[in-house]
Amino acid sequence: MIEEKLSVEQLVGQSPIAIAILRGPDYIVEHANDLYLEVVDKKADQLINKSLFEGLPELVNQNIRTLLDGVTTTCIAYHGNEFEVDLVRKGIREKVYFNFVYQPLRNSKGIVDRIVVVATEVTKQVKESHALQESEKQFRSLVMQSTIAMGILRGRELRVELINPAMLKIWQKEESEVLGKTLLEIFPRLEHQRFPQLLLNVYDTGVTYSETEGASYVDFKTHIAKFYFDFTYAPLFEKDGVTVQGIMMTLNNVTEQVEARLKTEENEKRLRLAIRATNLGTFDLNLLENYYGDISPRLKEIFGYNKNESVTRVHLFDQVLPEDIAIVQEAHRVAEETGRLSYEVRIKHQDGSIHWIKASGEMLYDNDKTPVRLLGTVMDITESKLMVEFLRESEERFRIMANTAPVKIWVADTNGKFTFLNKQWLSFTGRSLDEELGDGWQEDIHLLERERVLEEYTSHFNERAPFTIEFKMKRHDGVYRWVANSGVPRYTPEGLFEGYIGSCMDIQATKLAHEDLERIVAERTRDLQEANDLLEKSNAQLEQFAYVSSHDLQEPLRKIQTFSDLVLQKIDEPGFDGKLYIQKVISSAERMSVLIEDLLNFSRINKMDEKFETVDLNKVLENVVNDFEVVVDQKNATIIKNLMPRIKAIPIQMNQLFFNLIGNALKFSDENPVIEISARVLPREELKSYPLLQSSNRNYVELIFKDNGIGFDQSYAEQIFMIFQRLNDKKKYTGTGIGLAVCKKIVENHNGVIKAEGKRGVGAKFTIVLPE
């Protein structure tokens, strides 16, 4: 028995952890090693052979006895983990934490008479854990209350553990939609962006990544939006400070600021491009010191200098013609009052040549409202001035031509009222211009036919349809003669109806001849019919000329005249800025030039004196695609093509055919157009689709040009090949309406056929069949 006791004492004393042995129902401390005494801050005589609750009275009301009684009664060990106990140590009552075991020991009768207490103090660890939990709680609270978008991703799968309202607002998601899910589950489109890889790099390396104004595409429920963020990805480490357990995301939405800056930069870029495109010279004049802070090279060229020469304000002012100096002085005086500078004057170059310039500017003031700087532009308008004079002369020549034409010419407004009548009309009726204008001309119609004529005139006018009406018209001597009055509608370049232009021919002889035909012999019938055919052909040619001149050629000329007159009327008005009028004059002149050029091209297509030769359509296609290289890049277009055949053809016309079709496909498209060009030998059995070709024994090839552009209504499939026919807004899509007419003519020249298929908003398809 003594040996056993010694072995227990030795065991308790040598244990590396705190151990005590409690005996009996009063839990007398039988043994306690030094570690145990140290933990409870007692000496051996204060605790050994005394009740535990006597030596440590602070334990009385801490449920310790209940635990010990439970072990004694059940004979089952009790394990306490981070168990909280109040102890008095060094005279101070404090909370401490233990991991301990109450292990029951039985005597020879099987009764528990002792309990072994094995305890390890974990106060420091518990308090550190509590502090960490509190810190994490505060951190989470800080994240959730932050106005900056923040979130925490855990693990390499980037699973959302925490997300604050600011981030949810950017993501446009509910918290329930994102918590516990991976980033790619929430935003699948991010898989093809760089952000997941950036996050993984932070996770793998433990190095924070930051970026400003990073562009990101966020996939919302209804759309995809582009955002710009200042963001930081910071690693979250384990306690060891090395292992990364997650990533802290911090985002600041700077989309509005970036878009505003980009818009400003884009506007500045457009302004620079606009200045270069309009060939303007620019200047910055310091009014206080009377010198140019900046003069662009183009302005020097406008005044006849080399762009590298040094030029002062005196140099430029001295070049103004003496008789125009007062205009400049008055314009500057007005600019000081209104803040706007505008004038047109003549200058003399060193070689003696005279040029027109237009200056425009904006005055800048200091805080005292004193002008200090003048920023402006200068344009060489010599050609425009010459053009105005030329157009004035052209208008005069037109009036002379109209008044000397062998037919009566008239012009009506949108209400059907006559606004112009030439001298031949007035000479025929013997009435004044004022008497004939408006509805006055109707009094010249024979009373018995007036109702019929006006009904036909009004009907065609309302339908905007060309017409020819025959009726008896009163001559100046009171005699009524048969006339044929023809008219065609006039339209602006924008497609707005402007009224009618027409001609009136004396057909008295024809009418009498027609009446005589009923009485003369049969052998005269054929000759008279031929005369009528010639007359109808003449009338048709006149109608076509009137249509073209009024509908397309006359309109630019009229606008040039109108705006030129406005410039002449207002040019001496103070502060008058005629830039808009001149621009309209130039625009109309350019349109007339394009129309004339297109008409010439169309007329040349009619000629068949070009020689047919073997043409490799692959080379033709390659050359045309190269011509459109810039447009293809600008529109991000894709051109898909297969092998083209070699055919007998007129090379230049094949080039024109491909150029017009590809050009139309690019023009009548919005973004990312796709153009497919294919070719094949047409099987004989498919010729039945082309009745005009069935009788031929030749082989044919089929060329298809297909696009995904704006398309057209299939009901216009034939109309689009007619000259001057346009189906789209002239402001948005430029052109004269001749291109497809040229294509049709080229194909017919080559004994082929062309047809069009389209669907509005889907695209167009042009099929060309040509002899192989």
PDB file of N, CA and C in Angstrom, residues 672-739:
ATOM      1  N   ASN A 672     -20.692  45.850 -87.739  1.00  0.00           N
ATOM      2  CA  ASN A 672     -20.185  44.494 -87.955  1.00  0.00           C
ATOM      3  C   ASN A 672     -20.883  43.801 -89.132  1.00  0.00           C
ATOM      4  N   PRO A 673     -20.895  44.415 -90.326  1.00  0.00           N
ATOM      5  CA  PRO A 673     -21.531  43.755 -91.456  1.00  0.00           C
ATOM      6  C   PRO A 673     -20.772  42.494 -91.880  1.00  0.00           C
ATOM      7  N   VAL A 674     -21.531  41.512 -92.379  1.00  0.00           N
ATOM      8  CA  VAL A 674     -20.953  40.284 -92.928  1.00  0.00           C
ATOM      9  C   VAL A 674     -21.413  40.171 -94.370  1.00  0.00           C
ATOM     10  N   ILE A 675     -20.462  40.099 -95.301  1.00  0.00           N
ATOM     11  CA  ILE A 675     -20.765  40.023 -96.729  1.00  0.00           C
ATOM     12  C   ILE A 675     -20.254  38.681 -97.242  1.00  0.00           C
ATOM     13  N   GLU A 676     -21.150  37.873 -97.840  1.00  0.00           N
ATOM     14  CA  GLU A 676     -20.783  36.570 -98.368  1.00  0.00           C
ATOM     15  C   GLU A 676     -20.856  36.620 -99.890  1.00  0.00           C
ATOM     16  N   ILE A 677     -19.770  36.256-100.553  1.00  0.00           N
ATOM     17  CA  ILE A 677     -19.690  36.286-102.019  1.00  0.00           C
ATOM     18  C   ILE A 677     -19.345  34.870-102.478  1.00  0.00           C
ATOM     19  N   SER A 678     -20.217  34.273-103.282  1.00  0.00           N
ATOM     20  CA  SER A 678     -20.003  32.892-103.715  1.00  0.00           C
ATOM     21  C   SER A 678     -20.261  32.770-105.207  1.00  0.00           C
ATOM     22  N   ALA A 679     -19.743  31.705-105.783  1.00  0.00           N
ATOM     23  CA  ALA A 679     -19.912  31.461-107.214  1.00  0.00           C
ATOM     24  C   ALA A 679     -20.024  29.954-107.456  1.00  0.00           C
ATOM     25  N   ARG A 680     -20.741  29.610-108.499  1.00  0.00           N
ATOM     26  CA  ARG A 680     -20.844  28.212-108.890  1.00  0.00           C
ATOM     27  C   ARG A 680     -21.299  28.147-110.345  1.00  0.00           C
ATOM     28  N   VAL A 681     -21.058  26.984-110.987  1.00  0.00           N
ATOM     29  CA  VAL A 681     -21.584  26.737-112.333  1.00  0.00           C
ATOM     30  C   VAL A 681     -23.056  26.375-112.179  1.00  0.00           C
ATOM     31  N   LEU A 682     -23.909  27.047-112.931  1.00  0.00           N
ATOM     32  CA  LEU A 682     -25.351  26.849-112.782  1.00  0.00           C
ATOM     33  C   LEU A 682     -25.778  25.579-113.530  1.00  0.00           C
ATOM     34  N   PRO A 683     -26.366  24.602-112.820  1.00  0.00           N
ATOM     35  CA  PRO A 683     -26.848  23.378-113.500  1.00  0.00           C
ATOM     36  C   PRO A 683     -27.908  23.719-114.543  1.00  0.00           C
ATOM     37  N   ARG A 684     -27.922  22.925-115.631  1.00  0.00           N
ATOM     38  CA  ARG A 684     -28.853  23.203-116.727  1.00  0.00           C
ATOM     39  C   ARG A 684     -30.305  23.150-116.254  1.00  0.00           C
ATOM     40  N   GLU A 685     -30.584  22.236-115.309  1.00  0.00           N
ATOM     41  CA  GLU A 685     -31.977  22.101-114.876  1.00  0.00           C
ATOM     42  C   GLU A 685     -32.467  23.331-114.115  1.00  0.00           C
ATOM     43  N   GLU A 686     -31.534  24.145-113.604  1.00  0.00           N
ATOM     44  CA  GLU A 686     -31.948  25.325-112.860  1.00  0.00           C
ATOM     45  C   GLU A 686     -32.175  26.538-113.773  1.00  0.00           C
ATOM     46  N   LEU A 687     -31.882  26.375-115.078  1.00  0.00           N
ATOM     47  CA  LEU A 687     -32.110  27.495-116.003  1.00  0.00           C
ATOM     48  C   LEU A 687     -33.591  27.812-116.157  1.00  0.00           C
ATOM     49  N   LYS A 688     -34.451  26.853-115.784  1.00  0.00           N
ATOM     50  CA  LYS A 688     -35.895  27.096-115.895  1.00  0.00           C
ATOM     51  C   LYS A 688     -36.324  28.272-115.021  1.00  0.00           C
ATOM     52  N   SER A 689     -35.489  28.605-114.011  1.00  0.00           N
ATOM     53  CA  SER A 689     -35.817  29.750-113.159  1.00  0.00           C
ATOM     54  C   SER A 689     -35.552  31.073-113.883  1.00  0.00           C
ATOM     55  N   TYR A 690     -34.900  30.985-115.047  1.00  0.00           N
ATOM     56  CA  TYR A 690     -34.550  32.193-115.796  1.00  0.00           C
ATOM     57  C   TYR A 690     -35.051  32.030-117.231  1.00  0.00           C
ATOM     58  N   PRO A 691     -36.317  32.379-117.489  1.00  0.00           N
ATOM     59  CA  PRO A 691     -36.934  32.161-118.813  1.00  0.00           C
ATOM     60  C   PRO A 691     -36.144  32.782-119.954  1.00  0.00           C
ATOM     61  N   LEU A 692     -35.504  33.925-119.710  1.00  0.00           N
ATOM     62  CA  LEU A 692     -34.791  34.608-120.794  1.00  0.00           C
ATOM     63  C   LEU A 692     -33.552  33.848-121.243  1.00  0.00           C
ATOM     64  N   LEU A 693     -33.085  32.886-120.431  1.00  0.00           N
ATOM     65  CA  LEU A 693     -31.850  32.176-120.751  1.00  0.00           C
ATOM     66  C   LEU A 693     -32.098  30.746-121.241  1.00  0.00           C
ATOM     67  N   GLN A 694     -33.347  30.263-121.148  1.00  0.00           N
ATOM     68  CA  GLN A 694     -33.615  28.857-121.443  1.00  0.00           C
ATOM     69  C   GLN A 694     -33.318  28.496-122.895  1.00  0.00           C
ATOM     70  N   SER A 695     -33.521  29.452-123.791  1.00  0.00           N
ATOM     71  CA  SER A 695     -33.322  29.146-125.210  1.00  0.00           C
ATOM     72  C   SER A 695     -31.849  29.058-125.591  1.00  0.00           C
ATOM     73  N   SER A 696     -30.958  29.481-124.704  1.00  0.00           N
ATOM     74  CA  SER A 696     -29.535  29.488-125.027  1.00  0.00           C
ATOM     75  C   SER A 696     -28.916  28.128-124.724  1.00  0.00           C
ATOM     76  N   ASN A 697     -27.924  27.754-125.560  1.00  0.00           N
ATOM     77  CA  ASN A 697     -27.190  26.506-125.335  1.00  0.00           C
ATOM     78  C   ASN A 697     -25.894  26.752-124.579  1.00  0.00           C
ATOM     79  N   ARG A 698     -25.686  27.964-124.083  1.00  0.00           N
ATOM     80  CA  ARG A 698     -24.444  28.301-123.396  1.00  0.00           C
ATOM     81  C   ARG A 698     -24.504  27.828-121.942  1.00  0.00           C
ATOM     82  N   ASN A 699     -23.329  27.689-121.359  1.00  0.00           N
ATOM     83  CA  ASN A 699     -23.226  27.398-119.940  1.00  0.00           C
ATOM     84  C   ASN A 699     -23.183  28.709-119.160  1.00  0.00           C
ATOM     85  N   TYR A 700     -23.695  28.684-117.940  1.00  0.00           N
ATOM     86  CA  TYR A 700     -23.778  29.905-117.142  1.00  0.00           C
ATOM     87  C   TYR A 700     -23.173  29.683-115.754  1.00  0.00           C
ATOM     88  N   VAL A 701     -22.701  30.802-115.173  1.00  0.00           N
ATOM     89  CA  VAL A 701     -22.233  30.784-113.784  1.00  0.00           C
ATOM     90  C   VAL A 701     -23.168  31.679-112.961  1.00  0.00           C
ATOM     91  N   GLU A 702     -23.294  31.321-111.720  1.00  0.00           N
ATOM     92  CA  GLU A 702     -24.147  32.084-110.800  1.00  0.00           C
ATOM     93  C   GLU A 702     -23.269  32.748-109.729  1.00  0.00           C
ATOM     94  N   LEU A 703     -23.380  34.059-109.597  1.00  0.00           N
ATOM     95  CA  LEU A 703     -22.662  34.822-108.574  1.00  0.00           C
ATOM     96  C   LEU A 703     -23.684  35.324-107.559  1.00  0.00           C
ATOM     97  N   ILE A 704     -23.375  35.171-106.287  1.00  0.00           N
ATOM     98  CA  ILE A 704     -24.306  35.607-105.228  1.00  0.00           C
ATOM     99  C   ILE A 704     -23.569  36.551-104.296  1.00  0.00           C
ATOM    100  N   PHE A 705     -24.165  37.724-104.051  1.00  0.00           N
ATOM    101  CA  PHE A 705     -23.661  38.711-103.088  1.00  0.00           C
ATOM    102  C   PHE A 705     -24.718  38.836-101.993  1.00  0.00           C
ATOM    103  N   LYS A 706     -24.377  38.376-100.811  1.00  0.00           N
ATOM    104  CA  LYS A 706     -25.345  38.348 -99.704  1.00  0.00           C
ATOM    105  C   LYS A 706     -24.793  39.138 -98.526  1.00  0.00           C
ATOM    106  N   ASP A 707     -25.654  39.931 -97.859  1.00  0.00           N
ATOM    107  CA  ASP A 707     -25.212  40.710 -96.701  1.00  0.00           C
ATOM    108  C   ASP A 707     -26.269  40.643 -95.606  1.00  0.00           C
ATOM    109  N   ASN A 708     -25.886  41.158 -94.431  1.00  0.00           N
ATOM    110  CA  ASN A 708     -26.802  41.200 -93.276  1.00  0.00           C
ATOM    111  C   ASN A 708     -27.145  42.640 -92.917  1.00  0.00           C
ATOM    112  N   GLY A 709     -27.277  43.492 -93.951  1.00  0.00           N
ATOM    113  CA  GLY A 709     -27.529  44.911 -93.726  1.00  0.00           C
ATOM    114  C   GLY A 709     -28.983  45.232 -93.429  1.00  0.00           C
ATOM    115  N   ILE A 710     -29.398  46.444 -93.802  1.00  0.00           N
ATOM    116  CA  ILE A 710     -30.743  46.908 -93.461  1.00  0.00           C
ATOM    117  C   ILE A 710     -31.814  46.254 -94.327  1.00  0.00           C
ATOM    118  N   GLY A 711     -31.412  45.670 -95.493  1.00  0.00           N
ATOM    119  CA  GLY A 711     -32.365  44.975 -96.328  1.00  0.00           C
ATOM    120  C   GLY A 711     -33.380  45.904 -96.988  1.00  0.00           C
ATOM    121  N   PHE A 712     -34.437  45.333 -97.546  1.00  0.00           N
ATOM    122  CA  PHE A 712     -35.502  46.109 -98.168  1.00  0.00           C
ATOM    123  C   PHE A 712     -36.743  45.225 -98.281  1.00  0.00           C
ATOM    124  N   ASP A 713     -37.862  45.854 -98.517  1.00  0.00           N
ATOM    125  CA  ASP A 713     -39.120  45.132 -98.699  1.00  0.00           C
ATOM    126  C   ASP A 713     -39.091  44.441-100.065  1.00  0.00           C
ATOM    127  N   GLN A 714     -39.439  43.157-100.099  1.00  0.00           N
ATOM    128  CA  GLN A 714     -39.337  42.385-101.337  1.00  0.00           C
ATOM    129  C   GLN A 714     -40.224  42.960-102.439  1.00  0.00           C
ATOM    130  N   SER A 715     -41.236  43.718-102.052  1.00  0.00           N
ATOM    131  CA  SER A 715     -42.112  44.304-103.069  1.00  0.00           C
ATOM    132  C   SER A 715     -41.374  45.322-103.942  1.00  0.00           C
ATOM    133  N   TYR A 716     -40.191  45.784-103.479  1.00  0.00           N
ATOM    134  CA  TYR A 716     -39.397  46.740-104.254  1.00  0.00           C
ATOM    135  C   TYR A 716     -38.275  46.061-105.031  1.00  0.00           C
ATOM    136  N   ALA A 717     -38.331  44.743-105.195  1.00  0.00           N
ATOM    137  CA  ALA A 717     -37.227  43.999-105.810  1.00  0.00           C
ATOM    138  C   ALA A 717     -36.966  44.425-107.250  1.00  0.00           C
ATOM    139  N   GLU A 718     -37.969  44.862-107.967  1.00  0.00           N
ATOM    140  CA  GLU A 718     -37.776  45.333-109.342  1.00  0.00           C
ATOM    141  C   GLU A 718     -37.470  46.821-109.374  1.00  0.00           C
ATOM    142  N   GLN A 719     -38.125  47.577-108.493  1.00  0.00           N
ATOM    143  CA  GLN A 719     -37.992  49.040-108.509  1.00  0.00           C
ATOM    144  C   GLN A 719     -36.570  49.502-108.210  1.00  0.00           C
ATOM    145  N   ILE A 720     -35.834  48.739-107.392  1.00  0.00           N
ATOM    146  CA  ILE A 720     -34.502  49.217-106.979  1.00  0.00           C
ATOM    147  C   ILE A 720     -33.514  49.261-108.138  1.00  0.00           C
ATOM    148  N   PHE A 721     -33.843  48.587-109.267  1.00  0.00           N
ATOM    149  CA  PHE A 721     -32.930  48.612-110.416  1.00  0.00           C
ATOM    150  C   PHE A 721     -33.235  49.768-111.367  1.00  0.00           C
ATOM    151  N   MET A 722     -34.268  50.588-111.034  1.00  0.00           N
ATOM    152  CA  MET A 722     -34.607  51.719-111.895  1.00  0.00           C
ATOM    153  C   MET A 722     -33.744  52.919-111.547  1.00  0.00           C
ATOM    154  N   ILE A 723     -33.372  53.682-112.524  1.00  0.00           N
ATOM    155  CA  ILE A 723     -32.488  54.837-112.311  1.00  0.00           C
ATOM    156  C   ILE A 723     -33.177  55.860-111.424  1.00  0.00           C
ATOM    157  N   PHE A 724     -32.394  56.415-110.485  1.00  0.00           N
ATOM    158  CA  PHE A 724     -32.820  57.430-109.523  1.00  0.00           C
ATOM    159  C   PHE A 724     -33.798  56.899-108.476  1.00  0.00           C
ATOM    160  N   GLN A 725     -33.962  55.599-108.399  1.00  0.00           N
ATOM    161  CA  GLN A 725     -34.865  55.063-107.383  1.00  0.00           C
ATOM    162  C   GLN A 725     -34.115  54.835-106.080  1.00  0.00           C
ATOM    163  N   ARG A 726     -34.628  55.395-105.005  1.00  0.00           N
ATOM    164  CA  ARG A 726     -34.017  55.241-103.677  1.00  0.00           C
ATOM    165  C   ARG A 726     -35.098  54.792-102.696  1.00  0.00           C
ATOM    166  N   LEU A 727     -34.762  53.845-101.838  1.00  0.00           N
ATOM    167  CA  LEU A 727     -35.718  53.339-100.841  1.00  0.00           C
ATOM    168  C   LEU A 727     -35.409  53.792 -99.439  1.00  0.00           C
ATOM    169  N   ASN A 728     -34.252  54.489 -99.251  1.00  0.00           N
ATOM    170  CA  ASN A 728     -33.811  54.804 -97.894  1.00  0.00           C
ATOM    171  C   ASN A 728     -33.608  56.300 -97.714  1.00  0.00           C
ATOM    172  N   ASP A 729     -33.479  56.695 -96.443  1.00  0.00           N
ATOM    173  CA  ASP A 729     -33.282  58.090 -96.047  1.00  0.00           C
ATOM    174  C   ASP A 729     -32.015  58.647 -96.676  1.00  0.00           C
ATOM    175  N   LYS A 730     -32.161  59.720 -97.483  1.00  0.00           N
ATOM    176  CA  LYS A 730     -30.990  60.292 -98.156  1.00  0.00           C
ATOM    177  C   LYS A 730     -30.006  60.908 -97.191  1.00  0.00           C
ATOM    178  N   LYS A 731     -30.510  61.380 -96.035  1.00  0.00           N
ATOM    179  CA  LYS A 731     -29.597  61.979 -95.056  1.00  0.00           C
ATOM    180  C   LYS A 731     -28.706  60.933 -94.435  1.00  0.00           C
ATOM    181  N   LYS A 732     -29.260  59.743 -94.198  1.00  0.00           N
ATOM    182  CA  LYS A 732     -28.489  58.711 -93.514  1.00  0.00           C
ATOM    183  C   LYS A 732     -27.637  57.910 -94.480  1.00  0.00           C
ATOM    184  N   TYR A 733     -28.184  57.656 -95.708  1.00  0.00           N
ATOM    185  CA  TYR A 733     -27.450  56.855 -96.678  1.00  0.00           C
ATOM    186  C   TYR A 733     -27.283  57.675 -97.963  1.00  0.00           C
ATOM    187  N   THR A 734     -26.044  58.031 -98.256  1.00  0.00           N
ATOM    188  CA  THR A 734     -25.763  58.875 -99.402  1.00  0.00           C
ATOM    189  C   THR A 734     -25.902  58.085-100.702  1.00  0.00           C
ATOM    190  N   GLY A 735     -25.944  58.828-101.818  1.00  0.00           N
ATOM    191  CA  GLY A 735     -25.995  58.184-103.119  1.00  0.00           C
ATOM    192  C   GLY A 735     -27.000  58.864-104.014  1.00  0.00           C
ATOM    193  N   THR A 736     -27.012  58.444-105.301  1.00  0.00           N
ATOM    194  CA  THR A 736     -27.879  59.080-106.290  1.00  0.00           C
ATOM    195  C   THR A 736     -28.965  58.154-106.805  1.00  0.00           C
ATOM    196  N   GLY A 737     -28.933  56.876-106.427  1.00  0.00           N
ATOM    197  CA  GLY A 737     -29.933  55.951-106.918  1.00  0.00           C
ATOM    198  C   GLY A 737     -29.631  55.416-108.297  1.00  0.00           C
ATOM    199  N   ILE A 738     -28.356  55.503-108.731  1.00  0.00           N
ATOM    200  CA  ILE A 738     -27.972  55.048-110.064  1.00  0.00           C
ATOM    201  C   ILE A 738     -27.211  53.732-109.998  1.00  0.00           C
ATOM    202  N   GLY A 739     -26.596  53.422-108.843  1.00  0.00           N
ATOM    203  CA  GLY A 739     -25.683  52.286-108.729  1.00  0.00           C
ATOM    204  C   GLY A 739     -26.271  50.975-109.201  1.00  0.00           C
TER     205      GLY A 739
END
